[in-house]
mmCIF file of C-alpha atoms in Angstrom:
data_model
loop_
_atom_site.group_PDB
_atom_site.id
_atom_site.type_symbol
_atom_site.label_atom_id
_atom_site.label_comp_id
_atom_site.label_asym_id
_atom_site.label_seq_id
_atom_site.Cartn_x
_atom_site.Cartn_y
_atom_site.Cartn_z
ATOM 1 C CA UNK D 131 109.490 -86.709 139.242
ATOM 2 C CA UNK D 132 109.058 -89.233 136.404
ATOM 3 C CA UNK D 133 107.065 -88.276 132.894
ATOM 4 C CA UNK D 134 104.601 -90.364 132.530
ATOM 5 C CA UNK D 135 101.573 -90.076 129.428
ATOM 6 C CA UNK D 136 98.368 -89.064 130.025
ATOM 7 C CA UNK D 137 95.673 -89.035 127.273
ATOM 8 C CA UNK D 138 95.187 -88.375 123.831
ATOM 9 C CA UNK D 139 92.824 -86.544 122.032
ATOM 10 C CA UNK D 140 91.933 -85.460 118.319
ATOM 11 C CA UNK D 141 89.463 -84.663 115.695
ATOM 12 C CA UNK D 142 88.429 -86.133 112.378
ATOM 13 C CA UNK D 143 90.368 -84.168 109.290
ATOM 14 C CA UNK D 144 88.590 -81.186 107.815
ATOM 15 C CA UNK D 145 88.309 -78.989 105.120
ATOM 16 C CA UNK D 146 86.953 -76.521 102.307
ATOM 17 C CA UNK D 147 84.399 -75.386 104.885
ATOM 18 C CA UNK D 148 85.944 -74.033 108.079
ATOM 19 C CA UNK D 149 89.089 -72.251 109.679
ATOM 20 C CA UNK D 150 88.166 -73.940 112.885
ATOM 21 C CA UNK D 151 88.366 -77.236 114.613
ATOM 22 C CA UNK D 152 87.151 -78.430 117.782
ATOM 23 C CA UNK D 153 87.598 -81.848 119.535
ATOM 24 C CA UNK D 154 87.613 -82.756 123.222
ATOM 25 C CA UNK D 155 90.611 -83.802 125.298
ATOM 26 C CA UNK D 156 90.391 -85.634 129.065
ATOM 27 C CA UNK D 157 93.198 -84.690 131.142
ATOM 28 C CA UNK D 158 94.778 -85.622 134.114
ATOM 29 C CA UNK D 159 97.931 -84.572 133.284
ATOM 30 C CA UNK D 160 100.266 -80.945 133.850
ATOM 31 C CA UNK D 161 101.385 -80.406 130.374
ATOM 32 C CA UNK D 162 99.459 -80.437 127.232
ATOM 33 C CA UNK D 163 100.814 -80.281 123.771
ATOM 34 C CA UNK D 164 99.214 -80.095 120.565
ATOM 35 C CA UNK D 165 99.765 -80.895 117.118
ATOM 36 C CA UNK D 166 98.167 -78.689 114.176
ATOM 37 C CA UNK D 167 98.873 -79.120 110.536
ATOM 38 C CA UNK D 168 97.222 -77.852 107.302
ATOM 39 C CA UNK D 169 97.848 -78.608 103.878
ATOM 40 C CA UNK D 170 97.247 -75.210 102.276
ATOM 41 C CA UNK D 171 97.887 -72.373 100.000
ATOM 42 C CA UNK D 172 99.713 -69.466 101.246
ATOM 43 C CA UNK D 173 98.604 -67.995 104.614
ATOM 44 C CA UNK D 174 96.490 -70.502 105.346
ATOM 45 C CA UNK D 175 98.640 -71.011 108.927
ATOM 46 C CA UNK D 176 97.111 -71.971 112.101
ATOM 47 C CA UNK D 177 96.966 -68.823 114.516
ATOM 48 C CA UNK D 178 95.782 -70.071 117.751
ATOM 49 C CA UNK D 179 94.935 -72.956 119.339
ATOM 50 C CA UNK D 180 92.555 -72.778 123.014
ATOM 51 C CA UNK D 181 91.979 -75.645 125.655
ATOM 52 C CA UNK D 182 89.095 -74.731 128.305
ATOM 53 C CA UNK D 183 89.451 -71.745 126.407
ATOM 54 C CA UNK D 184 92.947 -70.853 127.685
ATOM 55 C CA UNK D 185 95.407 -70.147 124.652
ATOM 56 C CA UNK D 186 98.470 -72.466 124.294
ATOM 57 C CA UNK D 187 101.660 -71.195 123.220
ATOM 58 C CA UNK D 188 103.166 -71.824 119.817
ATOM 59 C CA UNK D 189 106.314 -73.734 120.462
ATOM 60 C CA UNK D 190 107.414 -74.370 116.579
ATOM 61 C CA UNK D 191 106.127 -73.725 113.444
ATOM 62 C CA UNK D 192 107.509 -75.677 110.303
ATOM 63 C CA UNK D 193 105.995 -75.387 106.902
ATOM 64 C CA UNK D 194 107.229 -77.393 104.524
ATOM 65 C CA UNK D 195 106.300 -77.236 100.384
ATOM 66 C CA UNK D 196 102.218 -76.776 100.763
ATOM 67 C CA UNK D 197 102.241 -78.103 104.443
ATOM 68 C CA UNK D 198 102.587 -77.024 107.624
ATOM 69 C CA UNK D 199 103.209 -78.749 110.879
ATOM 70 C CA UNK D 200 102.852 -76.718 114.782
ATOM 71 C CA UNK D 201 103.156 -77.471 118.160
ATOM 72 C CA UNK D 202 101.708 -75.843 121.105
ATOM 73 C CA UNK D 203 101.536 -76.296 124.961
ATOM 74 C CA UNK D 204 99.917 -75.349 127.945
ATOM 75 C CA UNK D 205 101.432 -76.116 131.886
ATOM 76 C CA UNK D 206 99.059 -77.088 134.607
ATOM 77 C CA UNK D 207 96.071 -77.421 132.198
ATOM 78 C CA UNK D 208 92.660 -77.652 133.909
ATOM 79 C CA UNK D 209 91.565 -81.534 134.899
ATOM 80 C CA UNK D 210 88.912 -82.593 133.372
ATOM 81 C CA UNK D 211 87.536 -82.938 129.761
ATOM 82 C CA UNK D 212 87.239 -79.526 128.031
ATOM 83 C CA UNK D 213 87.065 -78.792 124.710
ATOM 84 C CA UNK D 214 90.592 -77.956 122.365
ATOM 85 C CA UNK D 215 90.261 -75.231 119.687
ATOM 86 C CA UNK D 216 92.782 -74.962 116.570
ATOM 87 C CA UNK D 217 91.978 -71.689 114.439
ATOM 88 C CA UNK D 218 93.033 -70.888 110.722
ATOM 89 C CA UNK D 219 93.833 -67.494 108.914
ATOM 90 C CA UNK D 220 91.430 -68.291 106.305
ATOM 91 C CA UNK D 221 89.975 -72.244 105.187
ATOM 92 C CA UNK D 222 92.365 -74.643 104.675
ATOM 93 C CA UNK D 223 92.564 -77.350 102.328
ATOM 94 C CA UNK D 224 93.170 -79.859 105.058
ATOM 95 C CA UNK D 225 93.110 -79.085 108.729
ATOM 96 C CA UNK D 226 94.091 -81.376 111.308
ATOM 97 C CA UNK D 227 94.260 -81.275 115.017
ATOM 98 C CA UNK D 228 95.540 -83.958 117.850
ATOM 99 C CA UNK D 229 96.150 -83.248 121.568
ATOM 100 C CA UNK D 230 98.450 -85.360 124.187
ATOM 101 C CA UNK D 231 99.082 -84.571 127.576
ATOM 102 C CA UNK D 232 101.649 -86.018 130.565
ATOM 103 C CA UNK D 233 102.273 -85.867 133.934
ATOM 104 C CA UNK D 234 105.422 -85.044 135.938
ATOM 105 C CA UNK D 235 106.215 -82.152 133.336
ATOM 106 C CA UNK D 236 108.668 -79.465 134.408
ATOM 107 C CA UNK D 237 106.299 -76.298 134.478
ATOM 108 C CA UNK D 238 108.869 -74.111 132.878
ATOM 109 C CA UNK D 239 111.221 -74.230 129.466
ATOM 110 C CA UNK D 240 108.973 -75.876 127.253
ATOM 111 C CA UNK D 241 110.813 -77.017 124.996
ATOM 112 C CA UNK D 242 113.715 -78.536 126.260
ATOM 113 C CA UNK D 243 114.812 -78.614 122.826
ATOM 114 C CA UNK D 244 113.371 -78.965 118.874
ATOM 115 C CA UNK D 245 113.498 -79.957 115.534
ATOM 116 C CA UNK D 246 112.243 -80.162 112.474
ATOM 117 C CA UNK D 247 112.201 -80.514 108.697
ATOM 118 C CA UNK D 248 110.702 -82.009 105.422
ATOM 119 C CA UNK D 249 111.408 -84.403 102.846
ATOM 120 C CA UNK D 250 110.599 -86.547 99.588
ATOM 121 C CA UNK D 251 110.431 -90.482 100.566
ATOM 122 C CA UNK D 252 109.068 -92.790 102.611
ATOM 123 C CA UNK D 253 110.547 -91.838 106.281
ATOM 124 C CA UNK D 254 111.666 -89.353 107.891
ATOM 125 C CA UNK D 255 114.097 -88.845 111.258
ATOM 126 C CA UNK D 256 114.595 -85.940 113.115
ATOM 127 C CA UNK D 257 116.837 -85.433 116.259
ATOM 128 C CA UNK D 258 117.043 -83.270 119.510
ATOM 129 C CA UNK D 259 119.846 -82.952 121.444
ATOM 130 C CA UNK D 260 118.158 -82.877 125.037
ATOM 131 C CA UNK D 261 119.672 -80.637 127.669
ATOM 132 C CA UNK D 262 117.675 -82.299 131.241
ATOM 133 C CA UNK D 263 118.165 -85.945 131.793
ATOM 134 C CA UNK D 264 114.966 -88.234 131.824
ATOM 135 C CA UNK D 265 113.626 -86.281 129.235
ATOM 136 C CA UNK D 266 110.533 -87.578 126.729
ATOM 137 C CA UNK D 267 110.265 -86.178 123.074
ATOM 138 C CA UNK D 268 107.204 -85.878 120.394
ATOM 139 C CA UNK D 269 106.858 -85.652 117.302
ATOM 140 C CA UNK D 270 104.336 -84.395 114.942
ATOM 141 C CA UNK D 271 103.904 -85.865 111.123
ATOM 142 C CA UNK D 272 102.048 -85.248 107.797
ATOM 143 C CA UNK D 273 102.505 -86.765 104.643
ATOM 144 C CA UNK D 274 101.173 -86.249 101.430
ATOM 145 C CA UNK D 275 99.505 -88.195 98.525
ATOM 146 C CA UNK D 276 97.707 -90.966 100.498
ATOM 147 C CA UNK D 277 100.307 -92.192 102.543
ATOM 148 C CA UNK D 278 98.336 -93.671 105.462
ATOM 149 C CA UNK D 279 98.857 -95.025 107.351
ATOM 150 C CA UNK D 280 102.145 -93.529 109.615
ATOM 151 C CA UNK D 281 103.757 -95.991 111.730
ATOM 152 C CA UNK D 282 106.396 -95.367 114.176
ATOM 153 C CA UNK D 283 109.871 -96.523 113.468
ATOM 154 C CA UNK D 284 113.060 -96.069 115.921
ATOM 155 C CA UNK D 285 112.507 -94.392 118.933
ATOM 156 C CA UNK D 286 108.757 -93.422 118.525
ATOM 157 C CA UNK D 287 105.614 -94.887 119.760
ATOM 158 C CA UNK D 288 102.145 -94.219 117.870
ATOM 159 C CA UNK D 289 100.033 -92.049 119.849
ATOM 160 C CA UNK D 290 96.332 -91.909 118.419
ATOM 161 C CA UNK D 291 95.340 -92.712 115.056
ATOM 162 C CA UNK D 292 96.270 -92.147 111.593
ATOM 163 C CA UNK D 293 93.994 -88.600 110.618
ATOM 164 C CA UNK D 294 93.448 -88.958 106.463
ATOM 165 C CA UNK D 295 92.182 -85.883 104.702
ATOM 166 C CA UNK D 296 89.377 -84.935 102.817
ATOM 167 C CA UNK D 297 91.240 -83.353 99.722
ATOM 168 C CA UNK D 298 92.734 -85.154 96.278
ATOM 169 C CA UNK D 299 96.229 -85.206 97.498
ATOM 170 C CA UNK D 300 95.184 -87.233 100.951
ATOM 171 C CA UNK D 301 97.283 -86.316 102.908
ATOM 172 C CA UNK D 302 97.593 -87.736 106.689
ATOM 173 C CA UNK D 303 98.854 -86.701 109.697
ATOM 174 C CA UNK D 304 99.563 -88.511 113.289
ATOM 175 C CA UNK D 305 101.180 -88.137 116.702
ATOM 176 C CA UNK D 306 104.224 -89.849 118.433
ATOM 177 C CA UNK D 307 106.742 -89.798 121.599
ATOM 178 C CA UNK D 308 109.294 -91.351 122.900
ATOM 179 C CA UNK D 309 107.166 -93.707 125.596
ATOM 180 C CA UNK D 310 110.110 -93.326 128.102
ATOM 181 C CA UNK D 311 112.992 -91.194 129.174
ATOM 182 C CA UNK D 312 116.055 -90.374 127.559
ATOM 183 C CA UNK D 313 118.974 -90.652 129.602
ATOM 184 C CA UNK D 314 121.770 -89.577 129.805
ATOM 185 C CA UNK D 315 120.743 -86.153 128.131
ATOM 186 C CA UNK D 316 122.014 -86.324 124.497
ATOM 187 C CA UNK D 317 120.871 -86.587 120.760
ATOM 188 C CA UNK D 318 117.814 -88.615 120.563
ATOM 189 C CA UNK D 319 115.773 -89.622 117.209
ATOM 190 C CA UNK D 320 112.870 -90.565 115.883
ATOM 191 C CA UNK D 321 111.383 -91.985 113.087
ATOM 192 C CA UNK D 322 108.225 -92.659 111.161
ATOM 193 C CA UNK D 323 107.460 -93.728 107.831
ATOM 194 C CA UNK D 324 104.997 -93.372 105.390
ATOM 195 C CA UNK D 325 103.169 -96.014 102.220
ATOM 196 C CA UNK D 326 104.671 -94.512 99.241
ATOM 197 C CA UNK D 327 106.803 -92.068 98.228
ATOM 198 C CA UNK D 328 105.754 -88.655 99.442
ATOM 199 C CA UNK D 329 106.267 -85.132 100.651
ATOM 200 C CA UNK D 330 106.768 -85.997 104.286
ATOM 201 C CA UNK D 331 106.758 -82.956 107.274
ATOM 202 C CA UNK D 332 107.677 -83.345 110.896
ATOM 203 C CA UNK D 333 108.297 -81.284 113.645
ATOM 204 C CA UNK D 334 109.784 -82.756 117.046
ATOM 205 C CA UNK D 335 110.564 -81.341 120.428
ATOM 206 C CA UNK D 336 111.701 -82.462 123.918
ATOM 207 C CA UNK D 337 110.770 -81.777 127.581
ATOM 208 C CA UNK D 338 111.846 -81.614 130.416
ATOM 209 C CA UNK D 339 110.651 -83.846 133.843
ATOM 210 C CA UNK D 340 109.732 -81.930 137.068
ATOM 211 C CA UNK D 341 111.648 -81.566 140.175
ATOM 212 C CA UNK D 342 111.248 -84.319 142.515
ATOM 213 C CA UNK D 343 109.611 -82.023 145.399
ATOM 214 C CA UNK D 344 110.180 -85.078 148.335
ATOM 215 C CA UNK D 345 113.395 -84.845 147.746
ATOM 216 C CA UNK D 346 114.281 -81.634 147.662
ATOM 217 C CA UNK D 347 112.507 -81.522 150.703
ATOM 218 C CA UNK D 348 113.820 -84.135 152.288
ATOM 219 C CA UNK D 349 117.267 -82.485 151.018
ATOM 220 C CA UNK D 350 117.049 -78.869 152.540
ATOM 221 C CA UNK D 351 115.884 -80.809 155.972
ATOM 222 C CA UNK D 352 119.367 -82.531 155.716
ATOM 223 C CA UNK D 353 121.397 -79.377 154.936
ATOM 224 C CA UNK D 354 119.755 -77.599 157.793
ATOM 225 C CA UNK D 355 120.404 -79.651 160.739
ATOM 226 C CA UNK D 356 122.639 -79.138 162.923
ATOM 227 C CA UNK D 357 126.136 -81.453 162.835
ATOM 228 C CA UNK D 358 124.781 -83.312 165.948
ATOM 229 C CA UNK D 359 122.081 -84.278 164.047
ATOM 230 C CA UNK D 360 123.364 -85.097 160.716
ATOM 231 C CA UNK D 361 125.077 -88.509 162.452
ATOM 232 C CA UNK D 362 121.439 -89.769 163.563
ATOM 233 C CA UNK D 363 119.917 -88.460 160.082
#
């Protein structure tokens, strides 16, 4: 069964006055992931995130100087268009949520694999080694210091808009994948970039497509007839 994307949902940036965000997602899909990121003093991390008020899983958390950078995901969300959650310890500076969702998702080892890291520039690569053939990636990025907007680079497709926050230091966040397999399984990369020089965080991880249930149907039919039959087959 082939990945294929979905939908993509997300909120406008906010800040100073809440620990929670809410924005709606459509989806048609059987995974959903979600990217979170604050710009924040200490524990100001993101501690749960809901869709159709099931909670998603952390996958990764990567904080990087004042920023953070999370993703989350949820197999065999509900169709339809519910409403995603993000919640806060306390009020961050800057609080950012976007959601994406695909179809043909394996509904089990989420993630395949992940990375993820920070730097001073104006891009940033990270790589996964996948472990499944025809796997897709995403990756999750914030910048600081009014560096909007992001735009993909090698191996990453733009996935939503550009989210600019509300503080001084502007910072800006934004969602990307792969927009295909990888195959052969391997090291894959991606990269975005930034205007300016600027703290940059990103956080990337692969998964996994699901099992082609035809054929493994079609399969175990094969391996169970008898020898007789396996000439006409």
């Amino acid at each position: 069964m082939a990945i294929a994307f979905d939908s993509v949902g997300a909120v406008d940036p906010v800040g100073f006055v809440t620990n929670e965000i809410t924005w709606s997602h459509t989806n048609a899909g059987d995974l959903l992931l979600v990217g979170t990121s604050v710009s924040k003093p200490i524990a100001d991390d993101v501690t749960g995130v809901t869709y159709n008020s099931i909670a998603l899983t952390r996958i990764s958390q990567l904080e990087f100087s004042s920023y953070t950078v999370d993703w989350w995901y949820l197999l065999a969300p509900a169709i339809g268009t519910f409403d995603v959650v993000a919640t806060a310890a306390t009020t961050p500076t800057d609080f950012f949520g976007a959601s994406v969702s695909y179809t043909g998702a394996q509904q089990s080892g989420v993630p395949d694999d992940d990375d993820g890291g920070g730097t001073i520039g104006t891009a940033v690569t990270r790589t996964v080694t996948t472990v499944a053939d025809n796997c897709w990636t995403v990756l999750a990025g914030m910048a600081g210091g009014g560096g909007a907007p992001l735009t993909a680079g090698a191996g990453s497709t733009e996935r939503g808009a550009t989210l600019v926050g509300l503080s001084g230091t502007v910072p800006v966040f934004r969602l990307f994948d792969s927009d295909g397999a990888i195959t052969p399984a391997g090291a894959y990369s991606m990269t975005f970039s930034c205007v300016g020089t600027q703290l940059i965080s990103a956080a990337m991880i692969s998964f996994a497509p699901g099992a082609d249930v035809a054929a493994a149907v079609a399969g175990a039919y094969h391996l169970l007839l008898p020898r007789s039959r396996l000439r006409e087959w």
